[in-house]
Short mmCIF file of C-alpha atoms and ligand atoms in Angstrom, two decimals:
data_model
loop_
_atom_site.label_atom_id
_atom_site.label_comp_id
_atom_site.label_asym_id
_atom_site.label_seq_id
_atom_site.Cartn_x
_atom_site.Cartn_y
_atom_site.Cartn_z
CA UNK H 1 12.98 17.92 18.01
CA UNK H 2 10.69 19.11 15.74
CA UNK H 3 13.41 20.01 12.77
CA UNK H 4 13.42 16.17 13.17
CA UNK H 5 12.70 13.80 9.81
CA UNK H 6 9.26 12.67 10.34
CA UNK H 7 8.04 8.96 9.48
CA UNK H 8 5.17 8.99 6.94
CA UNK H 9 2.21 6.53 7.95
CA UNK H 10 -0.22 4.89 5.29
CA UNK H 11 -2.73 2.12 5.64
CA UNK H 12 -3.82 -0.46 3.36
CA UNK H 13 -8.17 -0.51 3.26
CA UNK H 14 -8.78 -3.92 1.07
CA UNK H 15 -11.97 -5.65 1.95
CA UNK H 16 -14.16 -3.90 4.48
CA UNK H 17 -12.51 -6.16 7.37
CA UNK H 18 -8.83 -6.76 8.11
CA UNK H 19 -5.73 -8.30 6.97
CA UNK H 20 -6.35 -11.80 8.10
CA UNK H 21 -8.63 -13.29 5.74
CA UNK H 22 -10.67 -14.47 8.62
CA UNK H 23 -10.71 -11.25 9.92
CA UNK H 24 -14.97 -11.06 8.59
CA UNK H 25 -16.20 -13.46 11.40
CA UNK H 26 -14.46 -11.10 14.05
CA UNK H 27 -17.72 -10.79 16.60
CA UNK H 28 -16.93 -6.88 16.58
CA UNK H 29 -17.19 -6.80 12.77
CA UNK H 30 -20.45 -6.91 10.62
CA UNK H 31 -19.89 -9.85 7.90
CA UNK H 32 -21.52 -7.69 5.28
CA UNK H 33 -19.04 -4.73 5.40
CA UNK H 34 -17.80 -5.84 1.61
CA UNK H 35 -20.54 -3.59 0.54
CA UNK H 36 -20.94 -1.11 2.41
CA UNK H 37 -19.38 2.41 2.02
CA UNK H 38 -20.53 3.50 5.17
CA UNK H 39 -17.94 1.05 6.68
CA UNK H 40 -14.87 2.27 4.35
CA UNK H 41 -16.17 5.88 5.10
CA UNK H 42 -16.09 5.09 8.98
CA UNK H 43 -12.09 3.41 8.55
CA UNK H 44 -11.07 6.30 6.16
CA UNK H 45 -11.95 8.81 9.02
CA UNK H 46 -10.45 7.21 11.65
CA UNK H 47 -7.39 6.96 9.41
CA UNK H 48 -7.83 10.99 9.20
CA UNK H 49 -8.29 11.17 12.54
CA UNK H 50 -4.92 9.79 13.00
CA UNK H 51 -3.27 11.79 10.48
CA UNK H 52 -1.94 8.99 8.41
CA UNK H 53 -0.62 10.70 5.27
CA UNK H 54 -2.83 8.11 3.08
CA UNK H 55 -4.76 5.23 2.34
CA UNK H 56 -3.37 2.62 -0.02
CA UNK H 57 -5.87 0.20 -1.73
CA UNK H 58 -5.07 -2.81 -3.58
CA UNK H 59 -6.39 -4.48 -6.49
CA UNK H 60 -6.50 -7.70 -8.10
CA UNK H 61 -8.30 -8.36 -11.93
CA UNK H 62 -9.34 -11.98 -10.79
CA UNK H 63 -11.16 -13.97 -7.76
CA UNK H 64 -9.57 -13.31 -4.66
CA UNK H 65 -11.46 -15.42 -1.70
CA UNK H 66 -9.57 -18.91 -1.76
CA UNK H 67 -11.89 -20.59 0.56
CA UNK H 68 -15.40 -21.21 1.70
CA UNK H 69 -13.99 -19.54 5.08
CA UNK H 70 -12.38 -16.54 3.33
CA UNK H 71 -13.87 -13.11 2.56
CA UNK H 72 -12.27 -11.29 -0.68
CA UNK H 73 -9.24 -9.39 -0.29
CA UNK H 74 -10.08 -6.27 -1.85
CA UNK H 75 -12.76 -3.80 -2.07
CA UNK H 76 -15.21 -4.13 -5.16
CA UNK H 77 -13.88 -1.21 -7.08
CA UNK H 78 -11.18 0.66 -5.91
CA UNK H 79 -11.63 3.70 -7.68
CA UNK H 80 -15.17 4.24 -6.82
CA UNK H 81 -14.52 3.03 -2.96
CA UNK H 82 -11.79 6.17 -3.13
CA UNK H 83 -14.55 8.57 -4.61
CA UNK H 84 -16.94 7.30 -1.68
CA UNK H 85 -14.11 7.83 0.98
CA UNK H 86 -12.74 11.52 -0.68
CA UNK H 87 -16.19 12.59 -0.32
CA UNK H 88 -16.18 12.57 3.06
CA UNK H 89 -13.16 12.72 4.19
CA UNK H 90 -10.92 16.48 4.19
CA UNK H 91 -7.31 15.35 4.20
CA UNK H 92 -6.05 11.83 4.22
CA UNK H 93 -5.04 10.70 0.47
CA UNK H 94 -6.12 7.72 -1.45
CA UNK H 95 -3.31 5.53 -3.41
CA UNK H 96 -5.08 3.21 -5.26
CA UNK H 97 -2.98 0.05 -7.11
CA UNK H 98 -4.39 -0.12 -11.17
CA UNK H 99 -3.35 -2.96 -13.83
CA UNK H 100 -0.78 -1.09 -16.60
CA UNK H 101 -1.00 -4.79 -18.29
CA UNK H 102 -4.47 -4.52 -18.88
CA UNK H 103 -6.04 -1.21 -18.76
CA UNK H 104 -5.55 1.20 -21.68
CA UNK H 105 -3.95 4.78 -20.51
CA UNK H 106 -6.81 7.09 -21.52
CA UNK H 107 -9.25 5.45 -19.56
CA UNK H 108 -6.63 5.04 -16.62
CA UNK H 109 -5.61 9.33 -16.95
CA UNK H 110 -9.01 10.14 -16.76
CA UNK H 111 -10.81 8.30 -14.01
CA UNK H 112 -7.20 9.21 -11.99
CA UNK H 113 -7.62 12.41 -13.16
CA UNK H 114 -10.71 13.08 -12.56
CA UNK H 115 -10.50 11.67 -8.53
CA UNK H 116 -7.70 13.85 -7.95
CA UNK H 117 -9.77 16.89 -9.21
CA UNK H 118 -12.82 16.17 -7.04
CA UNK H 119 -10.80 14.96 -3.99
CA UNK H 120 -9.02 18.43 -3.88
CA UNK H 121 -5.58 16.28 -5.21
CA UNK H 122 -5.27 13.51 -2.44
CA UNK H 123 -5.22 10.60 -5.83
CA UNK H 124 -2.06 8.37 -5.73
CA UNK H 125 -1.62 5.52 -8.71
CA UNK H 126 0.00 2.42 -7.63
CA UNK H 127 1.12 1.75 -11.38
CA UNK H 128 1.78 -2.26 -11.14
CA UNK H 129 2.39 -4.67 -13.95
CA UNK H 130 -0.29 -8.00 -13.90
CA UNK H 131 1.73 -11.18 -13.60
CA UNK H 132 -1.69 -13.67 -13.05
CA UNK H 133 -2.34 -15.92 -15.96
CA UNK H 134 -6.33 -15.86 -14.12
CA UNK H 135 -6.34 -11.93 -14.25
CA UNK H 136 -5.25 -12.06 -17.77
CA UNK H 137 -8.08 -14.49 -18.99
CA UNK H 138 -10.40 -12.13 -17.22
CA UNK H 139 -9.38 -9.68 -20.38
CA UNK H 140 -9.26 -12.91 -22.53
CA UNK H 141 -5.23 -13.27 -23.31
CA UNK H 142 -2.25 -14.39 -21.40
CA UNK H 143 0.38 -13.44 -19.13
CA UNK H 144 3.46 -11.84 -21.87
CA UNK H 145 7.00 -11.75 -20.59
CA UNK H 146 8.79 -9.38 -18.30
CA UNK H 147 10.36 -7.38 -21.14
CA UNK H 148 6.88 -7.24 -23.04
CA UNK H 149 4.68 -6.13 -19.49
CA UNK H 150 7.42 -3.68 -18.33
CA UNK H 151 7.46 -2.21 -21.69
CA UNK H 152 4.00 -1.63 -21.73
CA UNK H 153 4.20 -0.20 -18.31
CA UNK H 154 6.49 2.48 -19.52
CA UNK H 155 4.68 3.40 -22.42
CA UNK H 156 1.78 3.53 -20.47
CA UNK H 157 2.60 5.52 -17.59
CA UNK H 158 4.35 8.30 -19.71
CA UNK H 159 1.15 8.34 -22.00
CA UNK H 160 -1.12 8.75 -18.84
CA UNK H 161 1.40 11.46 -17.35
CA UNK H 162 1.13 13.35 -20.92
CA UNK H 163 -2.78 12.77 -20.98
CA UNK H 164 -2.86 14.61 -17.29
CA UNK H 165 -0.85 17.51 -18.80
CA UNK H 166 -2.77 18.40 -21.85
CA UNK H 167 -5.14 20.60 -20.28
CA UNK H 168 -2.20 23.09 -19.39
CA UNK H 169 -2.32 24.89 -16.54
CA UNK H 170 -3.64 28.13 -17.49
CA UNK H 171 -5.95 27.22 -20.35
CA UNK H 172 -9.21 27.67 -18.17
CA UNK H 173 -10.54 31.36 -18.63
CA UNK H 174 -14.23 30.89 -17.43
CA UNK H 175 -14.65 34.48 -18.35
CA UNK H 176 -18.74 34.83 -18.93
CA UNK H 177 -17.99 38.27 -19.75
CA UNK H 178 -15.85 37.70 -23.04
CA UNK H 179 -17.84 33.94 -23.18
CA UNK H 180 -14.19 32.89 -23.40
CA UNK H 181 -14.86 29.36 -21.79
CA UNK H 182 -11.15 27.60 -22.29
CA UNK H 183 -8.15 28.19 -24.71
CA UNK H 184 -8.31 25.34 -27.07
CA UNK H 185 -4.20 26.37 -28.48
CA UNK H 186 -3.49 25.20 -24.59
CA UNK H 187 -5.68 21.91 -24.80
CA UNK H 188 -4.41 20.23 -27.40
CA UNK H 189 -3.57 16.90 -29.00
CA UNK H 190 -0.47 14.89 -27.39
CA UNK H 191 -0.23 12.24 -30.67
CA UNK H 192 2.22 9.47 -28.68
CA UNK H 193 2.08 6.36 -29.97
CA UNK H 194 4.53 3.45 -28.45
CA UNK H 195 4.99 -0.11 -29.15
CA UNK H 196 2.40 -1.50 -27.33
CA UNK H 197 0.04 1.69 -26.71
CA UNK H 198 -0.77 4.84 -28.26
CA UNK H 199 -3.08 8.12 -27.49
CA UNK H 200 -4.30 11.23 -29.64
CA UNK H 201 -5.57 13.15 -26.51
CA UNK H 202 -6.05 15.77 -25.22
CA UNK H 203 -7.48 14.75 -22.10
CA UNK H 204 -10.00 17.18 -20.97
CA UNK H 205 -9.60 17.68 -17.37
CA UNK H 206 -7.85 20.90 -15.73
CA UNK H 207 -5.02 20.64 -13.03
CA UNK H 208 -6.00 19.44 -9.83
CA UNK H 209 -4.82 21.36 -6.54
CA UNK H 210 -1.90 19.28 -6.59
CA UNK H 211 -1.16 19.29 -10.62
CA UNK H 212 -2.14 15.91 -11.05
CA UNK H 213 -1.93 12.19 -9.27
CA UNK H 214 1.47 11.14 -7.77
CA UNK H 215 2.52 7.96 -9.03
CA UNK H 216 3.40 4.55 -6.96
CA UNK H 217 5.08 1.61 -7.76
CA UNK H 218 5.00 -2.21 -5.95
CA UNK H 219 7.12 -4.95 -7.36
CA UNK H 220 10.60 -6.82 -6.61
CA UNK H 221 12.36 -7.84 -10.30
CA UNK H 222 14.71 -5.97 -11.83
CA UNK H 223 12.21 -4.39 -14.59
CA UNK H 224 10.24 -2.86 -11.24
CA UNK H 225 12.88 -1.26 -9.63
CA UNK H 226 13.39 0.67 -13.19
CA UNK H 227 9.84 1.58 -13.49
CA UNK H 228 9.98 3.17 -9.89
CA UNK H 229 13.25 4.40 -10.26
CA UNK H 230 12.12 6.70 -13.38
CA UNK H 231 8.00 7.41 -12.65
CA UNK H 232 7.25 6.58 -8.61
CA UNK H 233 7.56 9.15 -5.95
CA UNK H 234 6.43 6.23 -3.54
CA UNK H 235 7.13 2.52 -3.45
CA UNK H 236 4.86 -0.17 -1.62
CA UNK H 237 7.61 -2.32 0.03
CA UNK H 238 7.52 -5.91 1.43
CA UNK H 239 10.37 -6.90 3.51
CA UNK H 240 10.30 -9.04 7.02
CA UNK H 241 13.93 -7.93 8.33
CA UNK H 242 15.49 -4.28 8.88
CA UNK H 243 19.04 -5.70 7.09
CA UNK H 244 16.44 -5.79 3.64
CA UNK H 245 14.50 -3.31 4.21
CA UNK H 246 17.48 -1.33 4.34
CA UNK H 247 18.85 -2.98 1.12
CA UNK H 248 15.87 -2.51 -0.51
CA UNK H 249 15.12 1.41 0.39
CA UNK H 250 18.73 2.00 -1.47
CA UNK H 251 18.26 0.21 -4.37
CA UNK H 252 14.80 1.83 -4.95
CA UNK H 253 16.99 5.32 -4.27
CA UNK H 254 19.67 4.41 -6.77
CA UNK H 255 17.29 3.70 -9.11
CA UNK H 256 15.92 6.81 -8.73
CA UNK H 257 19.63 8.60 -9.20
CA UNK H 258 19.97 5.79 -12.19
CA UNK H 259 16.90 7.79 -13.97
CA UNK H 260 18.43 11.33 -13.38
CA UNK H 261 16.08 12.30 -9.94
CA UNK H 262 16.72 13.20 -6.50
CA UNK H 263 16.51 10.04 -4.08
CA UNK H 264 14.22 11.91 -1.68
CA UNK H 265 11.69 12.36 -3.80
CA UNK H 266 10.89 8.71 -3.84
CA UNK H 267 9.32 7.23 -0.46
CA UNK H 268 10.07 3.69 0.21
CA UNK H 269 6.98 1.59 2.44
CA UNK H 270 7.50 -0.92 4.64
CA UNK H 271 4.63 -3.22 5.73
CA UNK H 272 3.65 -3.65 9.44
CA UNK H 273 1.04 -5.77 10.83
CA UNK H 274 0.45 -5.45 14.25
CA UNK H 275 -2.27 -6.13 17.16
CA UNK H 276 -2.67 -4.18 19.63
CA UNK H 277 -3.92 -5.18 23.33
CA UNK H 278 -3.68 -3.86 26.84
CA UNK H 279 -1.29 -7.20 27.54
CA UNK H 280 0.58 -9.27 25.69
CA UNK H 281 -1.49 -12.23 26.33
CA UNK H 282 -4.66 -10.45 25.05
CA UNK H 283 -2.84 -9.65 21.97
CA UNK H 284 -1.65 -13.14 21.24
CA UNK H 285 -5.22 -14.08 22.19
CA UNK H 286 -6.94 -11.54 19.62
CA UNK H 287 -4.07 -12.83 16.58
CA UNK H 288 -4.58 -16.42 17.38
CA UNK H 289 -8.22 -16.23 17.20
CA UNK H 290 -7.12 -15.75 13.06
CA UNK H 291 -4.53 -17.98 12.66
CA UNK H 292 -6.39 -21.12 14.39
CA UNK H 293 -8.38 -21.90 11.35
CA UNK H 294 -5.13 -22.90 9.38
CA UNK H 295 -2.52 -24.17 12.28
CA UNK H 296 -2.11 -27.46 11.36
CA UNK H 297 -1.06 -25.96 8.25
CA UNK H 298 0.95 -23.38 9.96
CA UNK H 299 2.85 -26.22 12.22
CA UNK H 300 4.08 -27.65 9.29
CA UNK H 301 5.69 -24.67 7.99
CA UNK H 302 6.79 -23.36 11.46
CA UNK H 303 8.86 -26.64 11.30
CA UNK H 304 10.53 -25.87 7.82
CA UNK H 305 11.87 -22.44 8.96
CA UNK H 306 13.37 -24.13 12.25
CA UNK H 307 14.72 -27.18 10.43
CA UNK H 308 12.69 -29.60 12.88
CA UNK H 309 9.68 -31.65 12.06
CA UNK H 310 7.08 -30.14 13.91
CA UNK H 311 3.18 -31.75 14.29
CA UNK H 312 -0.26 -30.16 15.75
CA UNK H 313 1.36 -32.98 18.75
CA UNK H 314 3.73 -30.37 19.46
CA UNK H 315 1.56 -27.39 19.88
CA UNK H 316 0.84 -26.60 23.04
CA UNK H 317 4.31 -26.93 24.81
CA UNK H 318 7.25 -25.52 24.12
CA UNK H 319 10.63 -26.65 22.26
CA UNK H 320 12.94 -29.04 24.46
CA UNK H 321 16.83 -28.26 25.02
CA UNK H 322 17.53 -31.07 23.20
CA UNK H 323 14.97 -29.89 20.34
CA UNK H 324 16.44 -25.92 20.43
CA UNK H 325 19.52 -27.27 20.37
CA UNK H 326 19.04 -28.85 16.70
CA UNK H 327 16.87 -25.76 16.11
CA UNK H 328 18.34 -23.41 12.60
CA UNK H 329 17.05 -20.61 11.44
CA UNK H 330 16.17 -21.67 7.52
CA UNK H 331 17.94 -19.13 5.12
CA UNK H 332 15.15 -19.69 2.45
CA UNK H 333 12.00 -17.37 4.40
CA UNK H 334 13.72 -14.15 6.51
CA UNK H 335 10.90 -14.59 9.04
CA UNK H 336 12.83 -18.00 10.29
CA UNK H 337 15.04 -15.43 12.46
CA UNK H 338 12.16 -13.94 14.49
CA UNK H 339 10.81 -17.43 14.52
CA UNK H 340 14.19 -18.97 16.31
CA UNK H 341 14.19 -15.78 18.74
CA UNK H 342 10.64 -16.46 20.07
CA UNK H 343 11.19 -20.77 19.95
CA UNK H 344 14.17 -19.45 22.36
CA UNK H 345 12.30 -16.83 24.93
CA UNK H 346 10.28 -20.37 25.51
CA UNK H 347 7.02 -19.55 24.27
CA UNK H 348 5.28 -22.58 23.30
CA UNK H 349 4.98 -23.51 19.60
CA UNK H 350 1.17 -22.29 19.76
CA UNK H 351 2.49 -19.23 20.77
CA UNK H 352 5.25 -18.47 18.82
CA UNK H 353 2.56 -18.70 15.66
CA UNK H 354 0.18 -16.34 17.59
CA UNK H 355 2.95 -13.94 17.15
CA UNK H 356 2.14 -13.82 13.69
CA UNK H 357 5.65 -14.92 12.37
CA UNK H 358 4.12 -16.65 9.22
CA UNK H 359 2.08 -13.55 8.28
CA UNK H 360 2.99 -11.41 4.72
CA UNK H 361 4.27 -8.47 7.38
CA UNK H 362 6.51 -7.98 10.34
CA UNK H 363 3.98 -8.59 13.36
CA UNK H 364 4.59 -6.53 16.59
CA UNK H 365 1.57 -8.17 18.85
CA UNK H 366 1.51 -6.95 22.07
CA UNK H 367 0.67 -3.74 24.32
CA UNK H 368 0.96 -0.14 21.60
CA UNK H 369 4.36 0.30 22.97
CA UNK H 370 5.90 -2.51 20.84
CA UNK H 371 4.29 -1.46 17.84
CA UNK H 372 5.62 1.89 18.26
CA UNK H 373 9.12 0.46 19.34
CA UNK H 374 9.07 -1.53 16.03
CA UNK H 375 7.85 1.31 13.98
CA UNK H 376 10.89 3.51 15.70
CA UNK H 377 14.01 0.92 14.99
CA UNK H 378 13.49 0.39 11.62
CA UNK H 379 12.68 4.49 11.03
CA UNK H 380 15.81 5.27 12.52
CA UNK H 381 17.96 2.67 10.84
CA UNK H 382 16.84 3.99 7.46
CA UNK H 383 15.11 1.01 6.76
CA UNK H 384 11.84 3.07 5.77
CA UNK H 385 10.68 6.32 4.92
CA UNK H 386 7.48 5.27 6.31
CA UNK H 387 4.78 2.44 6.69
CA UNK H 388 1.62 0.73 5.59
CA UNK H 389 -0.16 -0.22 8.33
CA UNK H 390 -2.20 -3.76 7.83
CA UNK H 391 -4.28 -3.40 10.51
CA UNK H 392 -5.99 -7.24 11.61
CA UNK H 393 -9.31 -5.79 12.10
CA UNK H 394 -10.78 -2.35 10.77
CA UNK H 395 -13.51 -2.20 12.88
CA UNK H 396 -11.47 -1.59 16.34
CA UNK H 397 -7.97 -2.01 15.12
CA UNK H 398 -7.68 1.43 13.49
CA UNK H 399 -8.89 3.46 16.75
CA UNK H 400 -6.62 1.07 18.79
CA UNK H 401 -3.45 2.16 16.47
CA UNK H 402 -4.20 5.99 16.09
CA UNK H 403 -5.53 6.13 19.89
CA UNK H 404 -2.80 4.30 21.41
CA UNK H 405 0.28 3.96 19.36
CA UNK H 406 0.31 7.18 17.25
CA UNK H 407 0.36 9.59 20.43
CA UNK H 408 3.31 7.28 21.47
CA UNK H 409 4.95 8.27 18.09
CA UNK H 410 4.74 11.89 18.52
CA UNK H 411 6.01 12.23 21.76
CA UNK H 412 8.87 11.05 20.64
CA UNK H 413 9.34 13.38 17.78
CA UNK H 414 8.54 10.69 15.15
CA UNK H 415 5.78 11.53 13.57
CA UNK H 416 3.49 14.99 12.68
CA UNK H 417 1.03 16.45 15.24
CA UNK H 418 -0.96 17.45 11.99
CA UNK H 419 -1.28 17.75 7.99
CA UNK H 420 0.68 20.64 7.20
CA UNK H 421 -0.89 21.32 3.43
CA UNK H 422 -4.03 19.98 1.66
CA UNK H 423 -2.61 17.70 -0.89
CA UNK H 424 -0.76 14.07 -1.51
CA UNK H 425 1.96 15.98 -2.67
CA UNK H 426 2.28 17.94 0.20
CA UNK H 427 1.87 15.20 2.70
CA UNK H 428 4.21 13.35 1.17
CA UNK H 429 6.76 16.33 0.77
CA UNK H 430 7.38 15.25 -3.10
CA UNK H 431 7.65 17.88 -5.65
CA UNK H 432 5.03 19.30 -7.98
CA UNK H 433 4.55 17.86 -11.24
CA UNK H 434 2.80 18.36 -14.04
CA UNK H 435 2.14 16.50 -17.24
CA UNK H 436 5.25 14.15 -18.54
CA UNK H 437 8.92 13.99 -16.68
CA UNK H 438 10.89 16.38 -18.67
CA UNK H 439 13.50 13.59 -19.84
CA UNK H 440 10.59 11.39 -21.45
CA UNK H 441 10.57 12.79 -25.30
CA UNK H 442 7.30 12.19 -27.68
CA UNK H 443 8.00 8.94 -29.75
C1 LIG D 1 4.22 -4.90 -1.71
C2 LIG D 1 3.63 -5.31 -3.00
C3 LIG D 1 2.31 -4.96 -3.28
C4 LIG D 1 1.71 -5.36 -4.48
N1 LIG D 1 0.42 -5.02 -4.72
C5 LIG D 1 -0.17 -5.48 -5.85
C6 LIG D 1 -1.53 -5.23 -6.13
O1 LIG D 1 -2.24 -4.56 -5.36
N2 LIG D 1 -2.06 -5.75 -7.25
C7 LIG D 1 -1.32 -6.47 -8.16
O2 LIG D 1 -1.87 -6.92 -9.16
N3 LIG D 1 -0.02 -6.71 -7.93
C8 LIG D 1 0.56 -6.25 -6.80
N4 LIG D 1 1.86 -6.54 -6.58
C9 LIG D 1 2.55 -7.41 -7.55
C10 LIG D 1 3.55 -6.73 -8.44
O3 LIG D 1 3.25 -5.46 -8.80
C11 LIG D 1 3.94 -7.58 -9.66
O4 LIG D 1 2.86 -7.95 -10.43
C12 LIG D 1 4.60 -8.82 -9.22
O5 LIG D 1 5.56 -8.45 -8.26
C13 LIG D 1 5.26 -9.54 -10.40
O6 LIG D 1 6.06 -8.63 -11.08
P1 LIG D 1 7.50 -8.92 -11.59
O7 LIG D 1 7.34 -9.38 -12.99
O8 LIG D 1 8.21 -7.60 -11.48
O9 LIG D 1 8.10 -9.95 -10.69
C14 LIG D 1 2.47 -6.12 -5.40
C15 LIG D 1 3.81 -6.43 -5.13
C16 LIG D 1 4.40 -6.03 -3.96
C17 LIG D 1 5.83 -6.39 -3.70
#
């Protein structure tokens, strides 16, 4: 059992409060948890406690609360939230997501840098291109074309990779005997200069316990899958069905032997959103509680992915014969499946929403057995190397997962009883590294 693979586990920390964006007017929850660290601090423990291999935090460069009703989405500043949470916390790691369309690569290698020297090497970089024409006016220009932001991305990844290894490893002496402080021959300038960005360097930072951050990746297109495939030893999936999932794990692995590396050093994520309750009818109960505020809307949509017409009229009962019957599973959103399925156990159409099946994740709602089922059939079809757990509410819904579902998960084999190093890199099982891939020349 315990030569077994093990599943990784991750969670995403955005706003102080949960997935749903309702999630702030929970009664268990205090409405001004956007700024307070104590609150991340208290979620990035519990995470610990659980042993989840790492935290993974968003970001956005424009306004993210779309309503009156809505709280943001993400923390104020991710970086600083992760120096808050490193502080205090011994183990878990911190991925954070940063712009490469907008932020330069010497300020990006050494605020990364810099984390994953004080956190004892637990930084991850989620290195995503910007695509929103708001984010971009927040840096006063425009959204450029794929070709143009994945270029950039390149460039600026390999810059920041050479930035982190121009300290080298064995240029700190710290000898107050000879008053040798550092060997400036091994700190020295790396001169790159692409198309679109360009550094002198050096950056002047020494290794971190883990060499230096381990880069992520998040995206769908084409370009994305060849950024990941060259730099990203983890990718941030989204996928609502095992059958992708699984398709989308081995393209992100041939990319990977497209750019020369070993597939299993690149972990593929996929999302999971569940809530957890002693019955199913409490859990339906606790997820409909978020999705009332926008049913009507929901109905609508509900109604799309069956192929019916469906009206707030119909909510409370549930489909006819006659209606099933005519019922089709829309092609167009892969959630329409899981929709169908529940419209056919005979929940009502209330019900099948409290499931969750128009959420941005798969939903398991119900007693911690289901979540752990889920988590289970789509580890052992190879659908995932692990997951990032969207919690609905921080405040309760972390200690609910790593109290109730995560024991389930090591029983059975699936996932570690503990951290078995210090470091990202070690809980992730992905190989040291240090300064620029060695197939990435100076330009
Ligand atoms: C699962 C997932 C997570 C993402 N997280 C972020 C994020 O935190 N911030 C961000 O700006 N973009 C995020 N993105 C967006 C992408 O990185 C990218 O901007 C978008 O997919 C458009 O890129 P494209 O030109 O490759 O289609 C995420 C995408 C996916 C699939």
């Amino acid at each position: 059992m315990s030569a077994q693979k093990k599943m990784l586990i991750s969670m995403q920390l955005g706003n102080g409060y949960g997935a749903p964006t309702a999630a702030w007017r929970a009664p268990q929850v205090d409405p001004r948890n956007y700024t307070n660290p104590d609150a991340y601090v208290r979620y990035a423990q519990a995470a610990e406690r659980g042993k989840f291999q790492f935290l993974f935090l968003p970001d956005f460069l424009s306004q993210s609360q779309r309503s009156d009703q809505d709280s943001p989405m993400l923390t104020m500043d991710p970086f600083i939230t992760m120096a808050v949470m490193a502080r205090e916390t011994r183990k878990i790691g911190f991925v954070s997501t940063a712009s490469t369309t907008f932020h330069e690569p010497y300020s990006l290698a050494r605020q990364l840098k810099t984390l994953d020297v004080i956190s004892g090497g637990r930084i991850g970089w989620n290195a995503i291109t910007t695509s929103d024409e708001v984010s971009a006016a927040n840096f006063g220009t425009s959204i450029a074309g794929r070709d143009e932001r994945y270029g950039r991305a390149q460039e600026v990844v390999q810059i920041v990779q050479a930035l982190w290894g121009s300290w080298q490893e064995d240029a700190w002496i710290a000898d107050q005997e000879t008053g040798v402080f550092a060997d400036l021959t091994k700190i020295q300038p790396i001169n790159l200069r692409g198309q679109y960005v360009a550094s002198r360097g050096p950056l002047e930072i020494p290794p971190s316990k883990q060499g230096q951050p381990v880069v992520f990746h998040a995206g769908q297109s084409p370009h994305s899958l060849a950024l990941a495939g060259r730099f990203a030893n983890g990718v941030i999936g989204n996928t609502h069905s095992i059958a992708d999932s699984i398709r989308q794990r081995s393209n992100v692995r041939r990319a990977a032997e497209q750019a020369g590396r070993n597939p299993d050093d690149i972990k593929y994520f996929a999302g999971i959103s569940p809530t957890i309750a002693a019955t199913k009818r409490e859990a339906l109960d606790r997820r409909g509680r978020f999705i009332e505020p926008q049913i009507r809307q929901q109905v609508g949509y509900l109604g799309m992915m069956l192929g019916l017409h469906l009206t707030a009229a119909d909510l409370d009962e549930p489909l006819s014969g006659a209606t099933l019957a005519a019922a089709q599973a829309a092609s167009s959103d892969p959630r329409s499946e899981t929709a169908l399925e529940l419209a056919r156990e005979g929940w009502s159409v209330r019900d099948i929403l409290y499931h969750g099946v128009i959420d941005y994740h798969p939903a398991p709602v119900g007693p911690p057995q289901l979540t752990a089922d889920h988590m289970q059939q789509w580890f052992e079809a190879g659908a995932c190397d692990g997951f990032w757990l969207n919690p609905d509410v921080y405040e309760d819904g972390i200690d609910a997962f790593v109290d109730e579902v995560v024991p389930l998960l090591q029983q059975r084999g699936l996932f570690h009883d503990d951290y078995d190093g210090d470091t990202l890199r070690d809980h992730l099982s992905v190989p040291y590294q240090y300064g620029m891939h060695d197939d990435v020349s100076a330009s």
